[in-house]
Amino acid sequence: MDGLHLRPVDPNQDAEALSSIYGRYVREAWVSFEVIPPPPEAMQERAQAILEKQLPYVVAENSDGRLLGYAYASPYRARAAYQYSVENSIYLAPEAQGRGVAKALMDEVVKRCKDRELKTMIAVVGLDPNVPTDQNQSVRFHLKYGFKSIGVLENIGHKFGQWTGTAVLQLDLSTP
């Protein structure tokens, strides 16, 4: 995408935009299992926590400096044996969808994870119970990117008055 600029998140400067982008997913989509959109202060704290762990948190801006999306890698689990595994997250503004922004963000996060010699990236994708898993946009994106489908955890989340599950996908970061 022309005019796209990737940079590390600035928790103070970007909190409002992060909250705005993510809040739409919380209110309208199955992607997040949160039900109340976190305020900018919470998004600021979350971003700072990722940076303190020296994990990548990247934002995409257009040529006017408007945030189009963000992606980050967070610890997969807290136990020490999981220290080389991360979980990825990507969220886009509506106008950024289908324009290559997600791939650009994923490329940058994966590169930074590989630079840290991390081994595995996990994607946990919230599923719309009314859409077949193989038609889920995020599942399709991750599969196209090179993730392998591990399976579906069924009926583990309740949102919008329905039970739903998550698809689990895995990317080996040690391969070229």
Short mmCIF file of N, CA, C and O in Angstrom, two decimals, residues 96-166:
data_model
loop_
_atom_site.label_atom_id
_atom_site.label_comp_id
_atom_site.label_asym_id
_atom_site.label_seq_id
_atom_site.Cartn_x
_atom_site.Cartn_y
_atom_site.Cartn_z
N ALA A 96 -8.60 0.18 6.14
CA ALA A 96 -7.34 -0.50 5.86
C ALA A 96 -7.53 -1.94 5.42
O ALA A 96 -6.61 -2.56 4.91
N GLN A 97 -8.71 -2.48 5.60
CA GLN A 97 -8.93 -3.89 5.28
C GLN A 97 -8.85 -4.13 3.78
O GLN A 97 -9.33 -3.34 2.98
N GLY A 98 -8.20 -5.24 3.43
CA GLY A 98 -8.07 -5.62 2.03
C GLY A 98 -7.06 -4.81 1.25
O GLY A 98 -7.04 -4.86 0.02
N ARG A 99 -6.18 -4.09 1.94
CA ARG A 99 -5.22 -3.21 1.26
C ARG A 99 -3.77 -3.61 1.54
O ARG A 99 -2.86 -2.84 1.26
N GLY A 100 -3.54 -4.77 2.14
CA GLY A 100 -2.18 -5.23 2.40
C GLY A 100 -1.60 -4.77 3.72
O GLY A 100 -0.44 -5.06 4.03
N VAL A 101 -2.37 -4.06 4.51
CA VAL A 101 -1.88 -3.54 5.78
C VAL A 101 -1.62 -4.67 6.77
O VAL A 101 -0.59 -4.69 7.46
N ALA A 102 -2.53 -5.64 6.84
CA ALA A 102 -2.35 -6.76 7.77
C ALA A 102 -1.08 -7.54 7.44
O ALA A 102 -0.31 -7.89 8.34
N LYS A 103 -0.84 -7.79 6.17
CA LYS A 103 0.37 -8.52 5.78
C LYS A 103 1.63 -7.73 6.13
O LYS A 103 2.60 -8.28 6.63
N ALA A 104 1.61 -6.44 5.87
CA ALA A 104 2.77 -5.60 6.20
C ALA A 104 3.04 -5.63 7.70
O ALA A 104 4.19 -5.76 8.13
N LEU A 105 1.99 -5.52 8.49
CA LEU A 105 2.15 -5.57 9.94
C LEU A 105 2.66 -6.95 10.38
O LEU A 105 3.57 -7.05 11.21
N MET A 106 2.07 -8.01 9.84
CA MET A 106 2.49 -9.36 10.20
C MET A 106 3.95 -9.58 9.82
O MET A 106 4.73 -10.14 10.61
N ASP A 107 4.34 -9.15 8.62
CA ASP A 107 5.73 -9.30 8.20
C ASP A 107 6.68 -8.66 9.20
O ASP A 107 7.71 -9.24 9.57
N GLU A 108 6.34 -7.47 9.66
CA GLU A 108 7.21 -6.75 10.59
C GLU A 108 7.26 -7.43 11.96
O GLU A 108 8.34 -7.56 12.56
N VAL A 109 6.12 -7.86 12.46
CA VAL A 109 6.09 -8.53 13.77
C VAL A 109 6.85 -9.86 13.70
O VAL A 109 7.65 -10.17 14.58
N VAL A 110 6.64 -10.63 12.63
CA VAL A 110 7.35 -11.90 12.48
C VAL A 110 8.85 -11.66 12.37
O VAL A 110 9.65 -12.37 13.01
N LYS A 111 9.26 -10.67 11.60
CA LYS A 111 10.69 -10.36 11.47
C LYS A 111 11.29 -10.05 12.84
O LYS A 111 12.36 -10.56 13.19
N ARG A 112 10.61 -9.22 13.60
CA ARG A 112 11.13 -8.84 14.92
C ARG A 112 11.16 -10.03 15.88
O ARG A 112 12.05 -10.14 16.72
N CYS A 113 10.19 -10.93 15.76
CA CYS A 113 10.20 -12.14 16.60
C CYS A 113 11.36 -13.06 16.20
O CYS A 113 12.03 -13.63 17.07
N LYS A 114 11.59 -13.19 14.91
CA LYS A 114 12.71 -14.00 14.44
C LYS A 114 14.05 -13.39 14.89
O LYS A 114 14.96 -14.12 15.27
N ASP A 115 14.15 -12.07 14.84
CA ASP A 115 15.36 -11.39 15.31
C ASP A 115 15.64 -11.71 16.78
O ASP A 115 16.79 -11.73 17.20
N ARG A 116 14.59 -11.95 17.55
CA ARG A 116 14.73 -12.30 18.97
C ARG A 116 14.90 -13.81 19.16
O ARG A 116 14.96 -14.28 20.28
N GLU A 117 14.94 -14.55 18.04
CA GLU A 117 15.11 -16.00 18.05
C GLU A 117 13.98 -16.72 18.78
O GLU A 117 14.20 -17.72 19.47
N LEU A 118 12.78 -16.20 18.60
CA LEU A 118 11.61 -16.88 19.13
C LEU A 118 11.28 -18.05 18.22
O LEU A 118 11.64 -18.06 17.04
N LYS A 119 10.61 -19.06 18.74
CA LYS A 119 10.41 -20.31 18.02
C LYS A 119 9.03 -20.44 17.38
O LYS A 119 8.89 -20.90 16.26
N THR A 120 7.98 -20.06 18.10
CA THR A 120 6.62 -20.36 17.65
C THR A 120 5.71 -19.16 17.87
O THR A 120 5.77 -18.50 18.90
N MET A 121 4.85 -18.92 16.87
CA MET A 121 3.81 -17.91 16.99
C MET A 121 2.47 -18.61 16.91
O MET A 121 2.24 -19.43 16.01
N ILE A 122 1.60 -18.29 17.84
CA ILE A 122 0.26 -18.86 17.91
C ILE A 122 -0.75 -17.76 17.56
O ILE A 122 -0.63 -16.62 18.03
N ALA A 123 -1.74 -18.13 16.76
CA ALA A 123 -2.88 -17.25 16.50
C ALA A 123 -4.11 -17.91 17.11
O ALA A 123 -4.36 -19.09 16.85
N VAL A 124 -4.82 -17.18 17.93
CA VAL A 124 -6.07 -17.66 18.51
C VAL A 124 -7.16 -16.74 17.95
O VAL A 124 -7.22 -15.56 18.28
N VAL A 125 -7.98 -17.30 17.07
CA VAL A 125 -8.93 -16.50 16.30
C VAL A 125 -10.35 -16.75 16.79
O VAL A 125 -10.84 -17.89 16.74
N GLY A 126 -10.99 -15.70 17.29
CA GLY A 126 -12.39 -15.80 17.68
C GLY A 126 -13.26 -16.08 16.47
O GLY A 126 -13.08 -15.48 15.41
N LEU A 127 -14.18 -17.03 16.60
CA LEU A 127 -15.00 -17.45 15.47
C LEU A 127 -16.44 -16.96 15.59
O LEU A 127 -17.03 -17.03 16.66
N ASP A 128 -16.97 -16.47 14.50
CA ASP A 128 -18.38 -16.13 14.41
C ASP A 128 -19.11 -17.47 14.27
O ASP A 128 -18.88 -18.20 13.30
N PRO A 129 -20.00 -17.81 15.20
CA PRO A 129 -20.66 -19.12 15.12
C PRO A 129 -21.56 -19.27 13.91
O PRO A 129 -22.00 -20.37 13.59
N ASN A 130 -21.83 -18.18 13.20
CA ASN A 130 -22.70 -18.21 12.03
C ASN A 130 -21.92 -18.30 10.71
O ASN A 130 -22.52 -18.28 9.64
N VAL A 131 -20.58 -18.40 10.81
CA VAL A 131 -19.73 -18.46 9.63
C VAL A 131 -18.85 -19.71 9.75
O VAL A 131 -18.21 -19.90 10.79
N PRO A 132 -18.80 -20.54 8.70
CA PRO A 132 -17.91 -21.71 8.77
C PRO A 132 -16.46 -21.29 9.02
O PRO A 132 -16.01 -20.25 8.50
N THR A 133 -15.75 -22.07 9.81
CA THR A 133 -14.36 -21.73 10.17
C THR A 133 -13.51 -21.46 8.94
O THR A 133 -12.72 -20.52 8.92
N ASP A 134 -13.67 -22.27 7.89
CA ASP A 134 -12.83 -22.09 6.70
C ASP A 134 -13.20 -20.84 5.90
O ASP A 134 -12.49 -20.46 4.98
N GLN A 135 -14.28 -20.17 6.28
CA GLN A 135 -14.66 -18.91 5.64
C GLN A 135 -14.33 -17.69 6.50
O GLN A 135 -14.55 -16.56 6.09
N ASN A 136 -13.79 -17.93 7.69
CA ASN A 136 -13.42 -16.83 8.59
C ASN A 136 -12.25 -16.06 7.98
O ASN A 136 -11.23 -16.65 7.61
N GLN A 137 -12.40 -14.76 7.88
CA GLN A 137 -11.40 -13.91 7.23
C GLN A 137 -10.04 -14.01 7.91
O GLN A 137 -9.00 -14.09 7.25
N SER A 138 -10.00 -14.01 9.23
CA SER A 138 -8.74 -14.07 9.95
C SER A 138 -8.09 -15.45 9.81
O SER A 138 -6.87 -15.56 9.64
N VAL A 139 -8.89 -16.50 9.88
CA VAL A 139 -8.34 -17.85 9.68
C VAL A 139 -7.74 -17.95 8.29
O VAL A 139 -6.61 -18.44 8.12
N ARG A 140 -8.44 -17.46 7.29
CA ARG A 140 -7.93 -17.50 5.91
C ARG A 140 -6.64 -16.71 5.77
O ARG A 140 -5.70 -17.15 5.10
N PHE A 141 -6.59 -15.54 6.39
CA PHE A 141 -5.37 -14.73 6.35
C PHE A 141 -4.19 -15.50 6.94
O PHE A 141 -3.12 -15.56 6.34
N HIS A 142 -4.38 -16.07 8.12
CA HIS A 142 -3.28 -16.78 8.78
C HIS A 142 -2.83 -18.00 7.99
O HIS A 142 -1.63 -18.27 7.87
N LEU A 143 -3.77 -18.75 7.42
CA LEU A 143 -3.41 -19.91 6.60
C LEU A 143 -2.62 -19.48 5.37
O LEU A 143 -1.60 -20.09 5.03
N LYS A 144 -3.07 -18.43 4.72
CA LYS A 144 -2.36 -17.91 3.54
C LYS A 144 -0.96 -17.44 3.93
O LYS A 144 -0.01 -17.59 3.15
N TYR A 145 -0.83 -16.89 5.12
CA TYR A 145 0.46 -16.40 5.58
C TYR A 145 1.43 -17.55 5.86
O TYR A 145 2.64 -17.36 5.86
N GLY A 146 0.94 -18.74 6.13
CA GLY A 146 1.80 -19.88 6.39
C GLY A 146 1.56 -20.58 7.72
O GLY A 146 2.25 -21.55 8.06
N PHE A 147 0.61 -20.09 8.48
CA PHE A 147 0.25 -20.76 9.73
C PHE A 147 -0.40 -22.10 9.40
O PHE A 147 -1.04 -22.26 8.35
N LYS A 148 -0.26 -23.05 10.30
CA LYS A 148 -0.93 -24.34 10.19
C LYS A 148 -2.10 -24.37 11.16
O LYS A 148 -1.97 -23.92 12.30
N SER A 149 -3.20 -24.94 10.71
CA SER A 149 -4.37 -25.06 11.58
C SER A 149 -4.12 -26.17 12.58
O SER A 149 -3.76 -27.29 12.22
N ILE A 150 -4.30 -25.86 13.86
CA ILE A 150 -4.12 -26.85 14.92
C ILE A 150 -5.47 -27.43 15.31
O ILE A 150 -5.58 -28.59 15.66
N GLY A 151 -6.51 -26.61 15.27
CA GLY A 151 -7.85 -27.10 15.60
C GLY A 151 -8.74 -25.99 16.11
O GLY A 151 -8.39 -24.81 16.05
N VAL A 152 -9.90 -26.38 16.61
CA VAL A 152 -10.88 -25.44 17.11
C VAL A 152 -11.24 -25.82 18.55
O VAL A 152 -11.51 -26.98 18.84
N LEU A 153 -11.20 -24.84 19.41
CA LEU A 153 -11.70 -25.00 20.77
C LEU A 153 -13.16 -24.56 20.73
O LEU A 153 -13.46 -23.38 20.51
N GLU A 154 -14.07 -25.50 20.89
CA GLU A 154 -15.48 -25.22 20.69
C GLU A 154 -16.15 -24.69 21.96
O GLU A 154 -15.83 -25.11 23.07
N ASN A 155 -17.08 -23.76 21.75
CA ASN A 155 -17.96 -23.26 22.82
C ASN A 155 -17.21 -22.80 24.07
O ASN A 155 -17.64 -23.09 25.19
N ILE A 156 -16.14 -22.06 23.89
CA ILE A 156 -15.39 -21.58 25.06
C ILE A 156 -15.63 -20.11 25.35
O ILE A 156 -15.18 -19.59 26.36
N GLY A 157 -16.35 -19.43 24.46
CA GLY A 157 -16.66 -18.02 24.68
C GLY A 157 -18.14 -17.75 24.48
O GLY A 157 -18.79 -18.41 23.65
N HIS A 158 -18.67 -16.79 25.23
CA HIS A 158 -20.08 -16.43 25.10
C HIS A 158 -20.14 -14.92 24.86
O HIS A 158 -19.72 -14.13 25.70
N LYS A 159 -20.67 -14.55 23.70
CA LYS A 159 -20.74 -13.15 23.32
C LYS A 159 -21.94 -12.97 22.40
O LYS A 159 -22.30 -13.89 21.66
N PHE A 160 -22.54 -11.82 22.44
CA PHE A 160 -23.71 -11.52 21.61
C PHE A 160 -24.81 -12.57 21.80
O PHE A 160 -25.54 -12.90 20.87
N GLY A 161 -24.90 -13.13 23.01
CA GLY A 161 -25.95 -14.09 23.32
C GLY A 161 -25.76 -15.48 22.74
O GLY A 161 -26.69 -16.28 22.73
N GLN A 162 -24.54 -15.76 22.25
CA GLN A 162 -24.28 -17.07 21.64
C GLN A 162 -22.96 -17.64 22.15
O GLN A 162 -22.04 -16.89 22.49
N TRP A 163 -22.86 -18.95 22.12
CA TRP A 163 -21.60 -19.62 22.41
C TRP A 163 -20.79 -19.70 21.13
O TRP A 163 -21.34 -19.85 20.04
N THR A 164 -19.48 -19.59 21.28
CA THR A 164 -18.61 -19.72 20.12
C THR A 164 -17.26 -20.26 20.54
O THR A 164 -16.97 -20.40 21.72
N GLY A 165 -16.44 -20.52 19.55
CA GLY A 165 -15.12 -21.09 19.81
C GLY A 165 -14.01 -20.25 19.22
O GLY A 165 -14.23 -19.14 18.72
N THR A 166 -12.81 -20.81 19.29
CA THR A 166 -11.65 -20.16 18.71
C THR A 166 -10.89 -21.18 17.85
O THR A 166 -10.78 -22.35 18.21
#
